[in-house]
């Protein structure tokens, strides 16, 4: 982080100095977690669902914090230490300070949004750009209004480009994220049904995510997935009228999954096949073709890599370097990472889920060659609102259709009331063994008895279902201990 003063905080946030020296220098980072604070830092006291950050103000000041941002008086604070800026709303103040700080750096910023694939796409884009530029990439899941704000303070004068993941779940959220990050280019990975309970329809989701272009101007560039119905969805619903200029839109996608005239794709994958070395395809771009191999399995990763390759070409990364970067990419923990369980393999994709990502992950299991048993372990997809039952039933119908096409699951286990709908559908329409467990404890015991050497087991569910705990519990009791 580049340094700034307490006075800068007052001016950026519209806050008032409670105590301390307005010329005091802040150069130790900006934090909302008191455990991360240290000398010279700024601590923003946020009132959360379980914890009120104001309780920790005395502690962070004693650790050497240069300034605290507070929305209420703190009688226990030692006013001889550091400084305090009072504001009405500390979250809003954090956003304003982050937006002010971001605009100190005149660099290209890539925003990544979409219903699924944001993190993998962000990581691939960052890997490609890092071949030529010093690139800042969103850490872990810091893609919310608070997380994205905190990411801004990792910018400094050495950073040449940045890639920020921007997640939205309610109407109006993207405008606030754009105000913070001010992206100059963006990727829309997908328009699915995540958070449809809040948004109402896929069209509304598209319009909300599409507002990522709002501050582009004429030089802005949007790269959007055009697979299946996405070309029409984005073309018909992207809110171009919100943009300051006339940004260019470039579509990417898989040849076999694109429903329009293929000439509408600026970047395309064709001739896709998988073997034990990974996914292979021909990358078609405006000035040529190239062969690509991915270590990460599944056509969804092929799609994600297309956006990274396209961004790389847009910013002058050599095509060979870009191909090398996406080929080296491996999924992050809880986002498709492979883990060994005796002689079986776990695909740990427990960080979050949507009906679209579940379908993609199930299909990806069949990218691996061999006759290993394929077992899916699914938890509820949350935040689907009144469409939840219908959408969970659609997952069952998808599994049925995949089986008819030769991609048959050997077993399905679920946990949660909504995912039980999937089990009921399969029991009524197929002979695929399917079981609904009442809780994670029953699920762990059932899987310990079921899983055999050679099996490939997918774990996928919304974060609130805590399937990561199921994975960790099984890994602690390897088969010879079960």
XYZ file of C-alpha atoms in Angstrom, residues 86-453:
368
model
C -15.859 9.528 12.752
C -18.286 8.651 9.938
C -21.984 7.774 9.781
C -21.498 4.387 8.099
C -18.142 2.597 8.272
C -18.846 0.251 5.334
C -19.711 3.206 3.116
C -16.610 5.032 4.387
C -14.435 2.026 3.497
C -15.879 2.007 -0.013
C -15.275 5.726 -0.481
C -11.706 5.457 0.771
C -11.070 2.451 -1.498
C -12.481 4.282 -4.537
C -10.322 7.330 -3.762
C -7.227 5.169 -3.362
C -7.902 3.158 -6.554
C -7.917 6.331 -8.632
C -4.361 7.111 -7.625
C -3.263 4.405 -10.085
C -3.661 4.793 -13.828
C -3.487 1.121 -14.807
C -5.717 -1.310 -16.710
C -8.150 -3.095 -14.397
C -10.025 -6.214 -15.513
C -13.312 -6.935 -13.736
C -14.580 -10.520 -13.729
C -18.228 -11.286 -13.026
C -20.733 -14.020 -13.824
C -22.881 -16.665 -12.169
C -20.240 -19.411 -12.256
C -16.562 -19.663 -13.101
C -15.490 -16.261 -11.755
C -12.651 -17.479 -9.565
C -11.158 -19.940 -12.061
C -11.407 -17.334 -14.809
C -9.837 -14.649 -12.614
C -6.953 -16.959 -11.752
C -6.348 -17.897 -15.399
C -6.451 -14.265 -16.546
C -4.031 -13.313 -13.782
C -1.669 -16.119 -14.763
C -1.691 -15.008 -18.408
C -1.155 -11.314 -17.679
C 1.595 -12.138 -15.191
C 3.661 -13.455 -18.096
C 4.204 -9.824 -19.140
C 3.052 -7.544 -16.305
C 3.252 -7.374 -12.542
C -0.383 -8.209 -11.896
C -2.524 -7.938 -8.773
C -5.226 -10.628 -8.533
C -8.146 -10.816 -6.105
C -7.163 -12.893 -3.100
C -9.371 -15.886 -2.304
C -13.023 -14.737 -2.248
C -12.556 -10.996 -1.696
C -15.168 -10.078 -4.312
C -17.860 -8.385 -2.175
C -18.376 -4.722 -1.343
C -16.078 -5.078 1.678
C -13.647 -7.589 0.176
C -13.219 -5.699 -3.088
C -12.669 -2.475 -1.148
C -9.883 -4.075 0.875
C -8.269 -5.385 -2.320
C -7.736 -1.830 -3.561
C -5.185 -1.191 -0.830
C -2.923 -3.899 -2.251
C -2.280 -1.629 -5.220
C 1.032 0.205 -5.238
C 3.308 1.937 -7.729
C 4.863 -1.373 -8.840
C 1.561 -2.914 -10.017
C 1.054 -2.718 -13.800
C -2.326 -4.463 -14.115
C -5.054 -5.768 -11.823
C -7.719 -8.469 -12.099
C -10.604 -8.120 -9.658
C -13.431 -10.597 -9.132
C -16.752 -8.780 -8.706
C -19.639 -10.778 -7.257
C -23.198 -9.510 -6.910
C -26.225 -11.032 -5.219
C -28.739 -8.163 -4.961
C -29.919 -5.388 -7.310
C -27.777 -2.241 -7.240
C -24.661 -3.987 -5.985
C -22.671 -3.839 -9.232
C -22.839 -0.042 -9.341
C -21.147 0.124 -5.947
C -18.451 -2.337 -7.033
C -17.800 -0.370 -10.223
C -17.491 2.831 -8.214
C -14.807 1.121 -6.152
C -12.753 -0.739 -8.776
C -13.414 1.328 -11.936
C -12.635 -1.550 -14.348
C -11.428 -0.627 -17.825
C -12.283 -4.064 -19.264
C -14.425 -6.947 -18.063
C -15.393 -10.574 -18.493
C -18.875 -12.026 -18.053
C -18.386 -15.758 -17.586
C -21.989 -16.879 -17.491
C -25.550 -15.811 -16.724
C -27.116 -18.546 -14.617
C -29.622 -18.716 -11.801
C -27.393 -18.001 -8.788
C -29.206 -15.500 -6.537
C -32.297 -15.656 -8.743
C -34.314 -15.506 -5.524
C -33.038 -11.932 -5.095
C -32.953 -10.906 -8.757
C -36.186 -12.444 -10.051
C -35.019 -13.674 -13.472
C -31.939 -14.459 -15.550
C -32.641 -11.342 -17.576
C -32.431 -9.234 -14.417
C -29.231 -11.022 -13.414
C -27.773 -10.189 -16.827
C -28.739 -6.525 -16.517
C -27.213 -6.291 -13.033
C -23.944 -8.008 -13.912
C -23.852 -6.119 -17.203
C -23.550 -2.833 -15.362
C -19.886 -3.715 -14.951
C -19.400 -1.713 -18.174
C -20.811 1.480 -16.644
C -17.562 3.449 -16.468
C -15.869 1.966 -19.528
C -16.050 4.781 -22.057
C -15.170 4.191 -25.716
C -11.942 2.354 -24.918
C -13.577 -0.243 -22.672
C -13.716 -3.862 -23.746
C -16.190 -6.537 -22.654
C -15.447 -10.222 -23.201
C -18.542 -12.393 -22.775
C -19.242 -16.099 -23.011
C -21.626 -16.901 -25.859
C -22.257 -20.605 -25.195
C -25.799 -22.016 -25.424
C -28.276 -19.122 -25.095
C -25.776 -16.637 -23.631
C -25.156 -14.774 -26.891
C -28.840 -13.829 -27.159
C -29.161 -13.288 -23.394
C -26.286 -10.813 -23.285
C -27.007 -9.149 -26.621
C -30.633 -8.510 -25.637
C -30.152 -7.593 -21.974
C -26.778 -5.937 -21.518
C -27.522 -2.366 -20.361
C -25.368 -0.521 -22.909
C -27.239 2.687 -22.129
C -25.531 2.800 -18.702
C -22.080 3.054 -20.269
C -20.215 6.343 -20.561
C -19.202 5.458 -24.108
C -19.620 2.774 -26.768
C -17.534 -0.119 -25.489
C -16.677 -3.045 -27.716
C -18.114 -6.499 -26.974
C -16.282 -9.675 -27.973
C -17.807 -13.118 -27.562
C -15.926 -16.332 -26.849
C -17.197 -19.888 -26.699
C -17.054 -23.538 -27.672
C -17.851 -24.259 -31.317
C -20.195 -27.165 -30.562
C -22.090 -25.181 -27.905
C -22.594 -21.953 -29.870
C -26.092 -21.641 -31.325
C -25.567 -18.626 -33.606
C -23.524 -17.949 -36.746
C -20.013 -19.043 -35.761
C -18.583 -15.843 -37.236
C -20.032 -13.980 -34.242
C -17.420 -15.620 -32.006
C -14.185 -13.654 -31.793
C -12.463 -16.433 -29.815
C -13.380 -20.107 -30.106
C -12.411 -23.581 -28.946
C -12.895 -26.464 -31.364
C -11.723 -30.078 -31.720
C -11.916 -30.630 -27.953
C -10.861 -33.943 -26.467
C -9.649 -35.157 -23.089
C -7.091 -37.716 -22.009
C -5.072 -38.403 -18.874
C -2.898 -35.363 -19.658
C -5.871 -32.996 -19.531
C -8.156 -31.129 -21.913
C -6.934 -30.426 -25.451
C -8.419 -28.033 -27.998
C -7.713 -25.754 -30.918
C -7.870 -22.082 -29.999
C -9.206 -19.970 -32.858
C -8.595 -16.221 -32.612
C -8.799 -13.330 -35.116
C -5.287 -13.785 -36.506
C -4.794 -17.538 -36.303
C -5.100 -20.853 -34.504
C -3.076 -22.576 -31.785
C -3.123 -25.852 -29.887
C -3.862 -25.679 -26.153
C -3.591 -28.224 -23.358
C -5.153 -27.634 -19.931
C -4.245 -29.517 -16.788
C -7.671 -28.671 -15.347
C -10.386 -31.014 -16.582
C -13.834 -30.194 -17.943
C -15.241 -28.130 -20.793
C -16.103 -25.372 -18.316
C -12.365 -24.872 -17.845
C -11.913 -24.780 -21.613
C -14.455 -21.957 -21.694
C -12.766 -20.150 -18.816
C -9.392 -20.387 -20.524
C -10.779 -18.752 -23.682
C -11.442 -15.513 -21.822
C -7.935 -15.567 -20.342
C -6.356 -16.130 -23.749
C -8.509 -13.364 -25.240
C -7.533 -10.897 -22.504
C -3.895 -11.831 -22.971
C -4.054 -11.064 -26.682
C -5.861 -7.776 -25.969
C -2.989 -6.652 -23.748
C -0.097 -7.868 -25.856
C 0.867 -11.116 -24.133
C 2.635 -13.473 -26.536
C 0.269 -16.272 -27.548
C 2.792 -18.983 -26.612
C 3.208 -17.459 -23.136
C -0.557 -17.206 -22.699
C -1.049 -20.853 -23.683
C 1.676 -21.898 -21.257
C -0.011 -19.941 -18.451
C -3.454 -21.527 -18.842
C -1.824 -24.930 -19.229
C -0.127 -24.558 -15.859
C -3.310 -23.510 -14.044
C -4.584 -25.866 -11.353
C -7.856 -25.337 -9.426
C -7.711 -23.706 -6.002
C -8.686 -25.565 -2.848
C -12.467 -26.138 -2.603
C -12.843 -25.057 -6.242
C -12.254 -28.299 -8.092
C -9.030 -29.354 -6.384
C -8.156 -33.057 -6.580
C -7.509 -34.884 -3.295
C -6.528 -38.486 -2.650
C -8.615 -40.732 -0.422
C -6.794 -44.032 -0.346
C -6.968 -45.221 -3.935
C -9.939 -42.969 -4.729
C -9.921 -39.356 -5.940
C -12.015 -36.529 -4.525
C -12.977 -33.525 -6.643
C -13.426 -30.882 -3.943
C -15.640 -28.135 -5.379
C -17.374 -27.302 -2.124
C -16.866 -23.544 -2.029
C -20.218 -22.788 -3.665
C -22.699 -24.090 -6.198
C -25.411 -23.290 -8.685
C -27.475 -25.627 -10.885
C -25.279 -24.607 -13.840
C -22.001 -25.340 -12.068
C -23.308 -28.685 -10.787
C -24.179 -29.727 -14.325
C -20.772 -28.610 -15.562
C -18.924 -30.442 -12.788
C -20.849 -33.671 -13.297
C -20.095 -33.610 -17.001
C -16.430 -32.839 -16.270
C -16.146 -36.075 -14.272
C -16.552 -37.946 -17.530
C -13.625 -36.094 -19.108
C -11.340 -38.479 -17.257
C -10.722 -41.655 -19.221
C -10.983 -45.128 -17.751
C -13.742 -47.135 -16.138
C -13.587 -45.612 -12.650
C -16.879 -45.326 -10.822
C -18.285 -41.776 -10.785
C -20.052 -40.719 -7.584
C -21.633 -37.314 -7.016
C -22.157 -35.872 -3.529
C -24.445 -32.848 -3.671
C -25.761 -30.366 -1.142
C -28.573 -27.842 -1.482
C -28.169 -24.882 -3.821
C -29.263 -21.929 -1.718
C -30.769 -18.537 -2.638
C -32.932 -19.873 -5.468
C -36.159 -18.496 -4.002
C -39.458 -19.828 -5.266
C -37.713 -21.549 -8.183
C -35.676 -23.793 -5.875
C -37.743 -26.966 -6.245
C -37.967 -26.616 -10.007
C -34.239 -25.994 -10.379
C -33.215 -28.878 -8.133
C -35.539 -31.129 -10.116
C -33.775 -29.935 -13.286
C -30.492 -31.285 -11.900
C -32.117 -34.704 -11.607
C -33.385 -34.434 -15.175
C -29.889 -33.496 -16.334
C -28.359 -36.533 -14.613
C -31.020 -38.691 -16.305
C -30.260 -37.227 -19.744
C -26.511 -37.639 -19.245
C -27.016 -41.296 -18.362
C -29.003 -41.766 -21.570
C -26.035 -40.296 -23.470
C -23.608 -42.765 -21.896
C -22.402 -40.594 -19.005
C -24.025 -42.506 -16.158
C -23.340 -41.785 -12.507
C -22.660 -44.884 -10.467
C -24.141 -43.364 -7.313
C -25.538 -40.114 -5.944
C -25.612 -38.919 -2.341
C -27.226 -35.713 -1.147
C -27.713 -33.761 2.065
C -30.343 -31.094 2.597
C -34.078 -30.762 2.063
C -33.881 -29.246 -1.409
C -31.338 -31.672 -2.858
C -33.557 -34.535 -1.688
C -35.693 -33.543 -4.684
C -32.859 -34.744 -6.937
C -32.842 -38.125 -5.224
C -36.615 -38.491 -5.540
C -36.433 -37.644 -9.248
C -33.717 -40.226 -9.924
C -35.511 -42.888 -7.893
C -38.666 -42.298 -9.942
C -37.058 -42.042 -13.396
C -33.816 -44.062 -13.296
C -32.127 -47.002 -11.618
C -29.121 -44.897 -10.555
C -28.489 -45.600 -6.847
C -29.377 -42.384 -5.031
C -29.570 -41.682 -1.315
C -30.553 -38.603 0.686
C -28.801 -38.239 4.057
C -30.394 -36.391 6.953
C -27.151 -34.621 7.955
C -23.417 -34.502 7.278
C -22.693 -37.097 9.965
C -24.846 -39.689 8.175
C -23.317 -38.621 4.851
C -19.766 -39.157 6.119
C -20.546 -42.643 7.406
C -22.396 -43.611 4.221
C -19.544 -42.475 1.996
C -16.924 -44.207 4.134
C -18.760 -47.481 3.431
C -19.431 -46.706 -0.255
C -16.159 -45.371 -1.663
C -13.735 -47.896 -3.142
C -10.285 -47.708 -4.684
